[in-house]
Amino acid sequence: MEKQVVPLLEEAGINCDQIRNKKRRLIFDSTTQPYEFILAKGPDVTTFLERGAADIGIVGSDILTEHQSTQYELLDLDIGKCQFVLASTEAFDPDEPRRKIIGTKYPNITKRYFDKLGQDVEIIKIEGSVELAPLTGLADAIVDITETGTTIRENNLKIYDYLDKVSTRLVVNRMSLKQHPSEIYNFVDNLSAAIQMNNDREIAQ
Ligand code: PRP
């Protein structure tokens, strides 16, 4: 996500030289602008915001939905687009009337999906390379995000259902918004203009 977000931030007039030369550093004070940048893993972004350790977060909607984040969502950056899918091997039968085992990085989203279908499933939380679960017999199927579809295809898996779409969002700590409204809205306006320019460029190509 960082690779896609940094050019957008630069387009919005934010100097990202420090991030571009970050090496192994994770936190940067802008020398020219009133920003401090924190590089965190997606699932931790909501924690930083909820605990007030950051004012603004940029994170995938998959994580916001999974964590049922109560932070204030102000922008869809229109990048990092992917989709949740139910996938498994060719042998999987989604209509088979038995309690299925589902592997996923997203247990809450998975539970809500199967609850809606009226199906009680066993959910196994997997931290990465979720596609391994049906291939090894660990699970009957997976709920995971797919972007290009390559991982699913190259592992001979098949998509059985499409769930929610995902994209990168800008979220704000509600307290920070009350304390620094003009700084935050100014930042959001500049980023919003950069997103628009990015989209216009894509349409023109
Ligand atoms: C995500 C997802 C899939 C892959 C899909 O994994 O869990 O494995 O990307 O992308 P594709 O459709 O473009 O092939 P991620 O790269 O986040 O790594 P992980 O599996 O280690 O979590």
CSV table of C-alpha atoms and ligand atoms in Angstrom, one decimal:
chain,number,residue,atom,x,y,z
A,1,MET,CA,0.0,0.0,0.0
A,2,GLU,CA,2.9,2.3,0.8
A,3,LYS,CA,4.1,2.2,-2.8
A,4,GLN,CA,0.7,3.4,-4.0
A,5,VAL,CA,0.0,5.9,-1.3
A,6,VAL,CA,3.3,7.8,-1.3
A,7,PRO,CA,2.9,9.1,-4.9
A,8,LEU,CA,-0.6,10.3,-4.0
A,9,LEU,CA,0.6,12.1,-0.9
A,10,GLU,CA,3.3,13.7,-3.0
A,11,GLU,CA,0.7,14.8,-5.6
A,12,ALA,CA,-1.2,16.3,-2.6
A,13,GLY,CA,1.9,18.5,-1.9
A,14,ILE,CA,3.3,16.4,1.0
A,15,ASN,CA,7.0,15.9,1.0
A,16,CYS,CA,7.7,12.2,1.3
A,17,ASP,CA,11.5,12.2,0.8
A,18,GLN,CA,12.0,10.7,4.2
A,19,ILE,CA,9.7,7.8,3.5
A,20,ARG,CA,11.3,7.2,0.2
A,21,ASN,CA,14.7,7.0,1.9
A,22,LYS,CA,13.5,5.2,5.0
A,23,LYS,CA,15.7,2.2,5.1
A,24,ARG,CA,14.5,0.3,8.2
A,25,ARG,CA,13.0,3.4,10.0
A,26,LEU,CA,9.3,3.3,10.9
A,27,ILE,CA,8.6,6.9,12.0
A,28,PHE,CA,9.6,10.2,10.4
A,29,ASP,CA,9.2,13.8,11.4
A,30,SER,CA,8.7,16.0,8.3
A,31,THR,CA,11.4,18.6,8.3
A,32,THR,CA,9.4,21.0,6.2
A,33,GLN,CA,5.8,20.3,7.1
A,34,PRO,CA,3.8,19.8,10.3
A,35,TYR,CA,3.5,16.0,9.8
A,36,GLU,CA,4.8,12.9,11.5
A,37,PHE,CA,4.5,9.7,9.5
A,38,ILE,CA,4.2,6.3,11.0
A,39,LEU,CA,4.6,3.1,9.0
A,40,ALA,CA,2.5,0.4,10.6
A,41,LYS,CA,1.0,-2.9,9.6
A,42,GLY,CA,-2.6,-2.7,8.4
A,43,PRO,CA,-4.3,-4.3,11.4
A,44,ASP,CA,-2.4,-2.1,13.8
A,45,VAL,CA,-3.5,1.1,12.1
A,46,THR,CA,-6.9,0.9,13.8
A,47,THR,CA,-5.2,0.4,17.1
A,48,PHE,CA,-3.0,3.5,16.7
A,49,LEU,CA,-6.1,5.5,15.8
A,50,GLU,CA,-8.3,4.1,18.6
A,51,ARG,CA,-5.6,4.8,21.2
A,52,GLY,CA,-5.0,8.3,19.9
A,53,ALA,CA,-1.4,7.5,18.9
A,54,ALA,CA,-2.2,8.7,15.4
A,55,ASP,CA,-4.6,11.3,14.1
A,56,ILE,CA,-5.1,10.0,10.6
A,57,GLY,CA,-4.8,6.5,9.2
A,58,ILE,CA,-4.6,5.1,5.7
A,59,VAL,CA,-5.8,1.4,5.7
A,60,GLY,CA,-7.7,-1.1,3.6
A,61,SER,CA,-11.5,-1.3,4.1
A,62,ASP,CA,-11.0,-5.1,4.7
A,63,ILE,CA,-9.3,-4.3,8.0
A,64,LEU,CA,-11.8,-1.6,8.9
A,65,THR,CA,-14.7,-4.0,8.3
A,66,GLU,CA,-13.0,-6.9,10.1
A,67,HIS,CA,-12.2,-4.8,13.2
A,68,GLN,CA,-15.6,-3.0,13.0
A,69,SER,CA,-13.7,0.2,13.4
A,70,THR,CA,-15.6,3.1,14.8
A,71,GLN,CA,-13.2,5.7,13.4
A,72,TYR,CA,-14.4,8.4,11.1
A,73,GLU,CA,-13.9,7.4,7.4
A,74,LEU,CA,-13.4,10.5,5.2
A,75,LEU,CA,-12.0,9.3,1.9
A,76,ASP,CA,-11.9,6.4,-0.5
A,77,LEU,CA,-8.4,6.6,-2.1
A,78,ASP,CA,-9.6,4.4,-5.0
A,79,ILE,CA,-6.4,2.3,-4.8
A,80,GLY,CA,-5.7,-1.1,-3.3
A,81,LYS,CA,-8.8,-2.4,-4.9
A,82,CYS,CA,-9.6,-6.0,-4.3
A,83,GLN,CA,-12.5,-8.3,-3.4
A,84,PHE,CA,-13.4,-10.9,-0.8
A,85,VAL,CA,-14.1,-14.3,-2.3
A,86,LEU,CA,-15.1,-17.7,-1.2
A,87,ALA,CA,-12.6,-20.1,-2.9
A,88,SER,CA,-11.6,-23.7,-2.8
A,89,THR,CA,-10.5,-26.7,-4.8
A,90,GLU,CA,-12.5,-28.0,-7.7
A,91,ALA,CA,-13.8,-30.8,-5.4
A,92,PHE,CA,-15.5,-28.4,-3.0
A,93,ASP,CA,-19.3,-28.4,-2.9
A,94,PRO,CA,-20.7,-25.3,-1.3
A,95,ASP,CA,-24.2,-26.8,-1.1
A,96,GLU,CA,-23.1,-30.0,0.7
A,97,PRO,CA,-25.2,-30.2,3.9
A,98,ARG,CA,-22.5,-30.6,6.5
A,99,ARG,CA,-20.6,-28.2,8.8
A,100,LYS,CA,-17.8,-26.8,6.8
A,101,ILE,CA,-14.3,-25.7,8.0
A,102,ILE,CA,-13.3,-22.3,6.6
A,103,GLY,CA,-9.8,-20.9,6.7
A,104,THR,CA,-9.3,-17.1,6.7
A,105,LYS,CA,-7.4,-14.1,7.9
A,106,TYR,CA,-10.8,-12.4,8.5
A,107,PRO,CA,-12.9,-14.5,11.0
A,108,ASN,CA,-15.5,-11.8,11.7
A,109,ILE,CA,-16.2,-11.1,8.0
A,110,THR,CA,-16.4,-14.9,7.4
A,111,LYS,CA,-18.8,-15.4,10.3
A,112,ARG,CA,-21.0,-12.6,9.1
A,113,TYR,CA,-21.1,-14.0,5.6
A,114,PHE,CA,-22.0,-17.5,6.7
A,115,ASP,CA,-24.5,-16.2,9.3
A,116,LYS,CA,-26.3,-14.4,6.4
A,117,LEU,CA,-26.4,-17.7,4.5
A,118,GLY,CA,-27.8,-19.4,7.7
A,119,GLN,CA,-24.8,-21.7,7.8
A,120,ASP,CA,-22.9,-22.6,10.9
A,121,VAL,CA,-19.2,-23.1,10.0
A,122,GLU,CA,-16.0,-23.7,11.9
A,123,ILE,CA,-13.6,-20.9,11.3
A,124,ILE,CA,-9.8,-21.4,11.5
A,125,LYS,CA,-7.8,-18.2,11.7
A,126,ILE,CA,-4.8,-18.2,9.4
A,127,GLU,CA,-2.2,-15.4,9.3
A,128,GLY,CA,-1.0,-15.6,5.7
A,129,SER,CA,-0.9,-17.7,2.5
A,130,VAL,CA,-4.5,-18.7,3.2
A,131,GLU,CA,-4.7,-20.6,-0.1
A,132,LEU,CA,-2.8,-23.4,1.6
A,133,ALA,CA,-5.8,-24.3,3.7
A,134,PRO,CA,-7.9,-26.1,1.2
A,135,LEU,CA,-4.9,-27.5,-0.6
A,136,THR,CA,-3.6,-29.3,2.5
A,137,GLY,CA,-7.0,-30.4,3.8
A,138,LEU,CA,-6.8,-27.9,6.8
A,139,ALA,CA,-10.0,-26.4,5.6
A,140,ASP,CA,-12.8,-27.0,3.2
A,141,ALA,CA,-12.6,-23.5,1.7
A,142,ILE,CA,-11.3,-20.1,2.4
A,143,VAL,CA,-12.6,-16.5,2.6
A,144,ASP,CA,-9.8,-14.2,1.4
A,145,ILE,CA,-9.1,-11.1,-0.6
A,146,THR,CA,-8.0,-11.4,-4.2
A,147,GLU,CA,-6.6,-8.6,-6.4
A,148,THR,CA,-5.3,-9.9,-9.7
A,149,GLY,CA,-6.6,-13.5,-9.1
A,150,THR,CA,-3.1,-14.9,-9.8
A,151,THR,CA,-2.6,-16.6,-6.4
A,152,ILE,CA,-6.0,-18.4,-6.7
A,153,ARG,CA,-5.3,-19.4,-10.3
A,154,GLU,CA,-1.8,-20.5,-9.8
A,155,ASN,CA,-2.8,-22.7,-6.9
A,156,ASN,CA,-5.6,-24.3,-8.9
A,157,LEU,CA,-8.4,-22.9,-6.8
A,158,LYS,CA,-11.8,-21.8,-7.9
A,159,ILE,CA,-13.9,-18.9,-6.8
A,160,TYR,CA,-17.4,-20.0,-5.5
A,161,ASP,CA,-18.7,-16.6,-4.4
A,162,TYR,CA,-17.9,-12.9,-4.4
A,163,LEU,CA,-18.3,-11.0,-1.2
A,164,ASP,CA,-17.6,-7.3,-0.5
A,165,LYS,CA,-15.2,-5.1,-2.5
A,166,VAL,CA,-12.2,-3.6,-0.8
A,167,SER,CA,-10.3,-0.4,-1.3
A,168,THR,CA,-7.9,1.9,0.6
A,169,ARG,CA,-9.5,4.4,3.0
A,170,LEU,CA,-8.5,7.4,5.0
A,171,VAL,CA,-9.8,7.3,8.5
A,172,VAL,CA,-9.5,9.9,11.2
A,173,ASN,CA,-9.6,9.8,15.0
A,174,ARG,CA,-12.8,11.6,16.0
A,175,MET,CA,-11.1,13.4,18.9
A,176,SER,CA,-8.2,14.6,16.6
A,177,LEU,CA,-10.8,15.9,14.1
A,178,LYS,CA,-12.4,18.0,16.9
A,179,GLN,CA,-9.0,19.3,18.0
A,180,HIS,CA,-7.5,20.0,14.6
A,181,PRO,CA,-10.3,20.4,12.1
A,182,SER,CA,-8.7,22.9,9.7
A,183,GLU,CA,-5.4,21.0,9.5
A,184,ILE,CA,-7.2,17.7,8.9
A,185,TYR,CA,-9.7,18.9,6.4
A,186,ASN,CA,-7.0,20.8,4.6
A,187,PHE,CA,-5.0,17.6,4.3
A,188,VAL,CA,-8.1,15.6,3.2
A,189,ASP,CA,-9.0,18.3,0.6
A,190,ASN,CA,-5.5,18.2,-0.9
A,191,LEU,CA,-5.5,14.4,-1.0
A,192,SER,CA,-8.9,14.3,-2.4
A,193,ALA,CA,-7.8,16.5,-5.3
A,194,ALA,CA,-4.8,14.3,-5.9
A,195,ILE,CA,-7.0,11.2,-6.0
A,196,GLN,CA,-9.3,12.9,-8.5
A,197,MET,CA,-6.2,13.7,-10.7
A,198,ASN,CA,-5.0,10.1,-10.4
A,199,ASN,CA,-8.5,8.8,-11.5
A,200,ASP,CA,-8.7,11.3,-14.4
A,201,ARG,CA,-5.3,10.2,-15.6
A,202,GLU,CA,-6.3,6.5,-15.4
A,203,ILE,CA,-9.5,7.3,-17.4
A,204,ALA,CA,-7.5,9.2,-20.1
A,205,GLN,CA,-5.0,6.3,-20.5
B,1,PRP,C1,-3.2,-11.4,-0.3
B,1,PRP,C2,-4.3,-12.5,-0.2
B,1,PRP,C3,-3.9,-13.4,-1.3
B,1,PRP,C4,-3.2,-12.5,-2.3
B,1,PRP,C5,-4.1,-12.3,-3.5
B,1,PRP,O1,-2.1,-11.9,0.4
B,1,PRP,O2,-4.4,-13.0,1.0
B,1,PRP,O3,-3.0,-14.4,-0.8
B,1,PRP,O4,-2.9,-11.3,-1.7
B,1,PRP,O5,-3.6,-11.5,-4.5
B,1,PRP,P1,-3.7,-11.8,-6.0
B,1,PRP,O6,-5.2,-12.0,-6.3
B,1,PRP,O7,-3.3,-10.5,-6.7
B,1,PRP,O8,-2.9,-13.0,-6.4
B,1,PRP,P2,-0.9,-11.0,0.8
B,1,PRP,O9,-0.1,-10.6,-0.4
B,1,PRP,O10,-1.4,-9.9,1.6
B,1,PRP,O11,0.0,-12.0,1.6
B,1,PRP,P3,-0.3,-13.0,2.7
B,1,PRP,O12,-1.0,-14.2,2.1
B,1,PRP,O13,1.0,-13.4,3.3
B,1,PRP,O14,-1.2,-12.4,3.8
